[in-house]
Amino acid sequence: MDRLGPRPNLAVIREDVRATEAYAVPSAVGFVKLDAMENPFSLPEGLQQQLGERLGRQALNRYPLSDPRGFKERLGKAVGLPVGMQLMLGNGSDELIHLIIQACAKSGATVMAPAPSFVMYEMSARFDQCAYRGVALKDNFSLDTERMLQAIDEQKPAVVFIAYPNNPTGNLFDRAAIEAILRAAPGIVVLDEAYLPFAQDTWMPWLKRAPNLLVLRTLSKLGLAGIRLGYLAGDADWIEQFEKIRPPYNVNVLTLAAADLMLENMSIFDSQAASLRSERARLLSQLQATPGVRAFDSAANFVLFRVAQADAVFASLKQRGVLIKNVSMTHPLLAGCLRVTVGTTAENETFIKSLRASLSVGP
Ligand SMILES: *Cc1c(COP(=O)(O)O)cnc(C)c1O
């Protein structure tokens, strides 16, 4: 066969893309998996049956509804969407983060967030060729309000992302500090409430007061990471603009059907979240009672903790079959820090035992 060239001509790919490493997701087969803030519980058997039937009835030969109004109404009711506000659906909130930035990515636009925070804000900003400014948190991981307000004044960010509670630090920022940011920001302020089921604290009612506020949420941490469904709530004028660049069939029929079933069975997910909140308290106190560990309070379904030899402890845990996340090299404020997802009682106990064994090995 006639080959038209020696190799793919990657010179057509953007230089910044070629220089980027792909987002690495390590294989977790065979591990106690406590690295990705997943809900450790599977669906009750009755619900699995119902789900199978429900999914089987979907018209897979047809494109999904591009604007599933009925579903959005049911979702809006279930999540306390204020009257007059609109919802937009995404293939996970990751897609919505991307679409918000894409819509604002004028030449010279800046995206801002506290640092450290969720990596997708920076990745999406860079992929859309926006400037990105991470404003360092204080040593205790609280918002540095003064620095944040100064950065907003200087850089006039098109979008400010605030994860509430923050990932990977797990804390809820001071509401008065966020209010000051809402007043000062010239553009959009996104409050990312991915961990709402564990924090039980929301900005949703503020949509009526703060016209530049958008509230971002996901079903992922609640127990449905696999179906990929996120939603964005805000003023209709904003949502109308973002809808123009949303791929028309970004949320598929199986996802919508599964999400509807979830809305009908919310109490199951609520009680799973409740048991994870009490597991979190147990895990935190066990970490705090472990010599050589400094564990930080968390309003999410994970706990950040600091040890003297983060790399060695992470590797030793892995060798013992426990996979957590090593964030020690991702930001200077996170030096020595590891992040563990709250799992089942048994998983958390395995983790604590393995951690204590790993710490006693020494460097
Ligand atoms: C996990 C996480 C998300 C991811 O949401 P998906 O809906 O799974 O894409 C968004 N924001 C924050 C802060 C997260 O930690």
Coordinates of C-alpha atoms and ligand atoms in Angstrom, one line a residue:
M1 CA 0.0 0.0 0.0
D2 CA 1.1 3.5 -0.9
R3 CA 1.9 5.4 2.3
L4 CA 1.5 9.2 2.0
G5 CA 4.1 10.1 4.5
P6 CA 6.7 8.8 6.9
R7 CA 4.7 9.5 10.1
P8 CA 1.8 11.6 11.4
N9 CA 2.5 15.3 11.0
L10 CA 2.1 16.4 14.6
A11 CA 3.3 19.8 13.8
V12 CA -0.3 20.7 13.1
I13 CA -1.1 20.1 16.8
R14 CA -0.9 23.2 19.1
E15 CA 2.5 23.4 20.7
D16 CA 1.0 23.8 24.2
V17 CA -1.1 20.7 23.7
R18 CA 2.0 18.7 22.5
A19 CA 3.8 19.9 25.6
T20 CA 1.0 18.7 27.9
E21 CA 0.9 15.4 29.7
A22 CA -2.4 13.6 29.5
Y23 CA -4.5 13.6 32.8
A24 CA -3.2 10.4 34.4
V25 CA -5.8 8.0 35.9
P26 CA -3.8 5.2 37.6
S27 CA -5.2 1.6 37.2
A28 CA -6.9 0.6 40.5
V29 CA -7.6 -3.0 39.7
G30 CA -7.3 -5.1 42.9
F31 CA -6.8 -2.1 45.2
V32 CA -8.8 -0.7 48.0
K33 CA -9.7 2.3 46.0
L34 CA -9.7 5.5 48.0
D35 CA -8.2 7.9 45.5
A36 CA -11.1 9.5 43.5
M37 CA -13.8 10.6 46.0
E38 CA -16.2 7.9 44.7
N39 CA -19.1 6.6 46.8
P40 CA -18.0 3.1 48.0
F41 CA -21.6 1.7 48.0
S42 CA -23.2 -0.1 45.1
L43 CA -26.9 0.2 44.3
P44 CA -29.3 -1.9 46.3
E45 CA -30.3 -5.0 44.3
G46 CA -33.9 -4.0 43.9
L47 CA -32.8 -0.7 42.4
Q48 CA -30.3 -2.5 40.1
Q49 CA -33.2 -4.5 38.7
Q50 CA -35.3 -1.4 38.2
L51 CA -32.4 0.3 36.5
G52 CA -32.0 -2.5 34.1
E53 CA -35.6 -2.4 33.1
R54 CA -35.7 1.3 32.9
L55 CA -32.5 1.4 30.7
G56 CA -33.8 -1.4 28.5
R57 CA -36.9 0.6 27.6
Q58 CA -35.0 3.6 26.3
A59 CA -35.0 4.3 22.5
L60 CA -31.3 3.8 21.8
N61 CA -31.9 4.2 18.1
R62 CA -33.0 7.8 18.7
Y63 CA -30.8 10.8 19.6
P64 CA -31.4 12.0 23.1
L65 CA -33.6 15.1 23.7
S66 CA -31.4 18.1 23.1
D67 CA -33.3 20.0 25.8
P68 CA -34.9 17.5 28.3
R69 CA -37.2 20.1 29.9
G70 CA -39.2 17.5 31.8
F71 CA -36.1 16.1 33.4
K72 CA -34.7 19.5 34.2
E73 CA -38.0 20.5 35.9
R74 CA -37.8 17.4 38.1
L75 CA -34.2 18.0 38.8
G76 CA -34.8 21.7 39.6
K77 CA -37.5 20.8 42.1
A78 CA -35.4 18.2 43.8
V79 CA -32.3 20.4 44.2
G80 CA -34.0 23.6 45.3
L81 CA -33.5 25.7 42.2
P82 CA -34.9 29.2 42.9
V83 CA -37.9 30.2 40.9
G84 CA -36.9 32.0 37.7
M85 CA -33.4 30.4 37.5
Q86 CA -32.4 28.0 34.8
L87 CA -30.5 24.7 34.7
M88 CA -28.0 23.5 32.1
L89 CA -26.8 19.8 31.9
G90 CA -23.3 18.6 31.2
N91 CA -21.4 15.4 30.7
G92 CA -20.1 15.7 34.2
S93 CA -19.4 19.1 35.7
D94 CA -16.0 18.9 34.0
E95 CA -17.8 19.6 30.7
L96 CA -19.7 22.5 32.2
I97 CA -16.4 24.0 33.5
H98 CA -15.1 23.7 30.0
L99 CA -18.1 25.3 28.4
I100 CA -18.2 28.2 30.8
I101 CA -14.6 29.0 30.0
Q102 CA -15.0 28.5 26.3
A103 CA -17.9 31.0 26.2
C104 CA -15.7 33.6 27.9
A105 CA -12.4 32.9 26.2
K106 CA -11.9 36.2 24.5
S107 CA -8.4 37.1 23.7
G108 CA -6.7 38.1 26.9
A109 CA -9.4 36.7 29.2
T110 CA -8.3 35.6 32.6
V111 CA -9.7 32.6 34.7
M112 CA -9.0 32.8 38.4
A113 CA -9.3 30.4 41.3
P114 CA -7.7 29.9 44.7
A115 CA -4.6 27.7 44.8
P116 CA -4.5 24.8 45.4
S117 CA -7.9 23.9 44.0
F118 CA -9.5 21.6 41.5
V119 CA -7.1 21.0 38.6
M120 CA -9.8 21.1 35.9
Y121 CA -10.2 24.9 36.3
E122 CA -6.6 25.5 35.2
M123 CA -6.5 22.7 32.6
S124 CA -9.7 24.0 30.9
A125 CA -8.5 27.6 31.0
R126 CA -5.2 26.6 29.3
F127 CA -6.9 24.5 26.7
D128 CA -9.1 27.5 25.8
Q129 CA -6.0 29.7 25.7
C130 CA -7.0 31.9 28.6
A131 CA -4.6 33.3 31.2
Y132 CA -4.9 31.5 34.5
R133 CA -4.2 32.9 37.9
G134 CA -4.2 30.8 41.0
V135 CA -4.3 32.9 44.1
A136 CA -2.6 31.2 47.0
L137 CA -4.6 30.2 50.1
K138 CA -3.3 31.0 53.5
D139 CA -1.3 28.4 55.4
N140 CA -4.4 27.1 57.1
F141 CA -6.1 26.7 53.7
S142 CA -8.5 29.6 54.3
L143 CA -9.1 32.1 51.5
D144 CA -6.7 35.0 51.4
T145 CA -9.4 37.5 50.9
E146 CA -7.2 40.5 50.6
R147 CA -5.0 38.9 48.0
M148 CA -8.0 37.5 46.1
L149 CA -9.7 41.0 46.0
Q150 CA -6.4 42.6 44.8
A151 CA -6.0 40.0 42.1
I152 CA -9.6 40.5 41.0
D153 CA -9.0 44.3 40.9
E154 CA -5.8 43.9 38.9
Q155 CA -6.8 41.2 36.5
K156 CA -10.5 41.6 36.0
P157 CA -11.1 37.9 35.6
A158 CA -13.9 36.8 33.3
V159 CA -14.5 33.8 35.5
V160 CA -13.6 33.0 39.1
F161 CA -14.0 29.4 40.3
I162 CA -14.5 28.6 44.0
A163 CA -14.9 25.0 45.0
Y164 CA -17.1 24.9 48.1
P165 CA -15.8 22.9 49.9
N166 CA -12.4 23.1 48.3
N167 CA -10.7 20.1 46.7
P168 CA -8.1 18.9 47.8
T169 CA -8.1 20.8 51.1
G170 CA -11.6 19.8 52.1
N171 CA -12.6 23.0 53.9
L172 CA -15.5 25.3 53.4
F173 CA -14.3 28.9 52.8
D174 CA -15.7 31.7 54.9
R175 CA -19.0 32.9 53.5
A176 CA -18.2 36.5 54.2
A177 CA -15.0 36.2 52.1
I178 CA -17.0 34.7 49.2
E179 CA -19.6 37.4 49.5
A180 CA -16.8 40.0 49.2
I181 CA -15.6 38.2 46.0
L182 CA -19.1 38.2 44.6
R183 CA -19.4 41.9 45.1
A184 CA -15.9 42.7 43.6
A185 CA -15.8 40.3 40.6
P186 CA -16.5 42.0 37.3
G187 CA -17.5 38.7 35.6
I188 CA -18.8 35.2 36.5
V189 CA -18.2 33.6 39.9
V190 CA -18.8 29.9 39.9
L191 CA -19.4 28.2 43.2
D192 CA -18.6 24.5 42.6
E193 CA -20.6 22.4 45.0
A194 CA -19.4 19.0 44.0
Y195 CA -19.3 17.9 47.6
L196 CA -22.7 19.2 48.6
P197 CA -24.0 15.9 50.0
F198 CA -21.2 15.9 52.5
A199 CA -21.0 19.7 53.3
Q200 CA -24.8 20.4 53.4
D201 CA -24.1 24.0 52.8
T202 CA -25.1 25.8 49.6
W203 CA -25.1 29.1 47.7
M204 CA -28.1 28.1 45.6
P205 CA -30.5 30.7 47.3
W206 CA -28.0 33.4 46.5
L207 CA -28.6 33.1 42.8
K208 CA -31.5 35.6 43.2
R209 CA -29.2 38.1 44.9
A210 CA -26.0 37.8 42.9
P211 CA -26.6 38.1 39.2
N212 CA -23.1 37.0 38.3
L213 CA -23.2 33.8 40.5
L214 CA -23.5 30.4 39.0
V215 CA -23.8 27.2 41.1
L216 CA -22.2 24.1 39.7
R217 CA -23.0 20.6 40.9
T218 CA -22.6 17.0 40.0
L219 CA -24.1 13.6 40.8
S220 CA -20.6 12.1 40.8
K221 CA -19.7 12.3 44.4
L222 CA -23.2 11.3 45.5
G223 CA -22.7 7.8 44.0
L224 CA -23.2 8.2 40.2
A225 CA -19.7 9.1 38.9
G226 CA -20.2 6.5 36.2
I227 CA -23.2 8.1 34.5
R228 CA -21.5 11.5 34.0
L229 CA -24.1 14.1 34.9
G230 CA -23.4 17.6 36.1
Y231 CA -25.6 20.6 36.3
L232 CA -25.2 24.4 36.3
A233 CA -27.7 26.7 37.8
G234 CA -28.0 30.4 37.1
D235 CA -29.7 33.4 35.5
A236 CA -31.4 32.6 32.2
D237 CA -29.3 35.2 30.4
W238 CA -26.1 33.3 31.3
I239 CA -27.5 29.9 30.6
E240 CA -28.8 31.0 27.2
Q241 CA -25.3 31.9 26.1
F242 CA -23.6 28.7 27.3
E243 CA -26.4 26.6 25.7
K244 CA -25.2 27.9 22.3
I245 CA -21.9 26.1 22.5
R246 CA -23.1 23.0 24.3
P247 CA -22.8 19.9 22.1
P248 CA -26.5 19.2 21.4
Y249 CA -26.5 15.6 22.6
N250 CA -24.0 15.9 25.4
V251 CA -26.1 14.0 27.9
N252 CA -27.2 10.6 26.6
V253 CA -30.5 8.7 27.1
L254 CA -29.1 6.1 29.5
T255 CA -27.7 8.9 31.8
L256 CA -31.0 10.7 31.8
A257 CA -33.0 7.6 32.6
A258 CA -30.6 6.6 35.4
A259 CA -30.7 10.1 36.8
D260 CA -34.5 10.1 36.8
L261 CA -34.5 6.8 38.7
M262 CA -32.0 8.3 41.2
L263 CA -34.3 11.3 41.8
E264 CA -37.2 8.9 42.6
N265 CA -34.9 7.1 45.1
M266 CA -33.1 10.1 46.6
S267 CA -33.5 8.7 50.1
I268 CA -31.1 5.9 49.3
F269 CA -28.4 8.3 48.3
D270 CA -29.1 10.6 51.1
S271 CA -28.7 7.8 53.7
Q272 CA -25.4 6.7 52.0
A273 CA -24.1 10.3 52.2
A274 CA -25.2 10.4 55.9
S275 CA -23.2 7.2 56.7
L276 CA -20.2 8.6 54.8
R277 CA -20.4 11.7 56.9
S278 CA -20.2 9.7 60.1
E279 CA -17.4 7.5 58.6
R280 CA -15.6 10.8 57.8
A281 CA -15.7 11.7 61.5
R282 CA -14.4 8.4 62.6
L283 CA -11.6 8.4 59.9
L284 CA -10.6 11.9 60.9
S285 CA -10.4 11.1 64.6
Q286 CA -8.4 7.9 63.9
L287 CA -6.0 9.9 61.7
Q288 CA -5.7 12.6 64.4
A289 CA -4.9 9.9 66.9
T290 CA -2.0 8.5 64.7
P291 CA 1.4 9.8 65.7
G292 CA 3.2 11.5 62.8
V293 CA 0.0 12.5 61.1
R294 CA -1.6 15.9 60.9
A295 CA -5.1 15.6 59.6
F296 CA -7.2 18.5 58.4
D297 CA -10.9 19.0 59.1
S298 CA -13.1 18.2 56.1
A299 CA -16.6 19.1 54.8
A300 CA -16.2 16.7 51.9
N301 CA -15.9 12.9 51.4
F302 CA -12.2 12.9 51.7
V303 CA -9.5 13.9 54.3
L304 CA -6.3 15.6 53.6
F305 CA -3.4 14.8 55.9
R306 CA 0.3 15.6 56.2
V307 CA 3.1 13.2 57.0
A308 CA 6.9 13.6 57.1
Q309 CA 7.6 11.3 54.2
A310 CA 4.6 11.6 51.8
D311 CA 6.2 9.8 48.8
A312 CA 7.4 6.8 50.9
V313 CA 4.1 6.5 52.8
F314 CA 2.1 6.7 49.6
A315 CA 4.3 4.0 48.0
S316 CA 4.1 1.8 51.0
L317 CA 0.3 2.1 51.1
K318 CA 0.1 1.2 47.5
Q319 CA 2.3 -1.8 48.1
R320 CA -0.1 -2.9 50.8
G321 CA -3.0 -2.7 48.3
V322 CA -4.4 0.7 49.3
L323 CA -4.6 3.4 46.6
I324 CA -5.0 7.1 47.8
K325 CA -3.8 10.3 46.2
N326 CA -0.4 11.8 46.6
V327 CA -0.9 15.6 46.2
S328 CA 2.4 16.5 48.0
M329 CA 4.0 17.8 44.8
T330 CA 1.0 19.7 43.3
H331 CA 1.4 22.9 45.3
P332 CA 3.9 24.3 48.0
L333 CA 1.1 24.5 50.5
L334 CA 0.5 20.8 50.1
A335 CA 4.0 19.7 50.9
G336 CA 3.9 16.3 52.6
C337 CA 0.1 16.0 52.0
L338 CA -1.9 12.9 51.0
R339 CA -5.6 12.8 50.3
V340 CA -7.8 9.8 51.2
T341 CA -11.4 9.3 50.1
V342 CA -13.8 8.2 52.8
G343 CA -14.8 4.6 52.1
T344 CA -16.8 1.9 53.9
T345 CA -16.0 1.1 57.5
A346 CA -14.0 -1.9 56.4
E347 CA -12.0 0.0 53.8
N348 CA -11.3 2.8 56.2
E349 CA -10.0 0.4 58.8
T350 CA -7.8 -1.3 56.2
F351 CA -6.5 2.1 55.3
I352 CA -5.7 3.1 58.9
K353 CA -4.0 -0.2 59.6
S354 CA -1.9 0.0 56.5
L355 CA -1.1 3.7 57.2
R356 CA 0.1 2.9 60.7
A357 CA 2.2 0.1 59.4
S358 CA 3.6 2.3 56.6
L359 CA 4.5 5.0 59.1
S360 CA 6.4 2.7 61.4
V361 CA 8.7 1.5 58.6
G362 CA 10.4 4.9 58.4
P363 CA 12.3 6.4 55.5
Ligands
LIG1 C1 -14.8 15.7 41.5 C2 -15.0 17.2 41.3 C3 -15.7 17.6 40.1 C4 -16.0 16.6 39.1 O1 -17.2 16.5 38.6 P1 -17.7 15.5 37.5 O2 -19.1 15.9 37.5 O3 -17.4 14.1 37.9 O4 -17.0 15.9 36.2 C5 -16.0 19.0 40.0 N1 -15.5 19.9 40.9 C6 -14.8 19.5 41.9 C7 -14.3 20.5 42.9 C8 -14.5 18.1 42.2 O5 -13.7 17.8 43.2

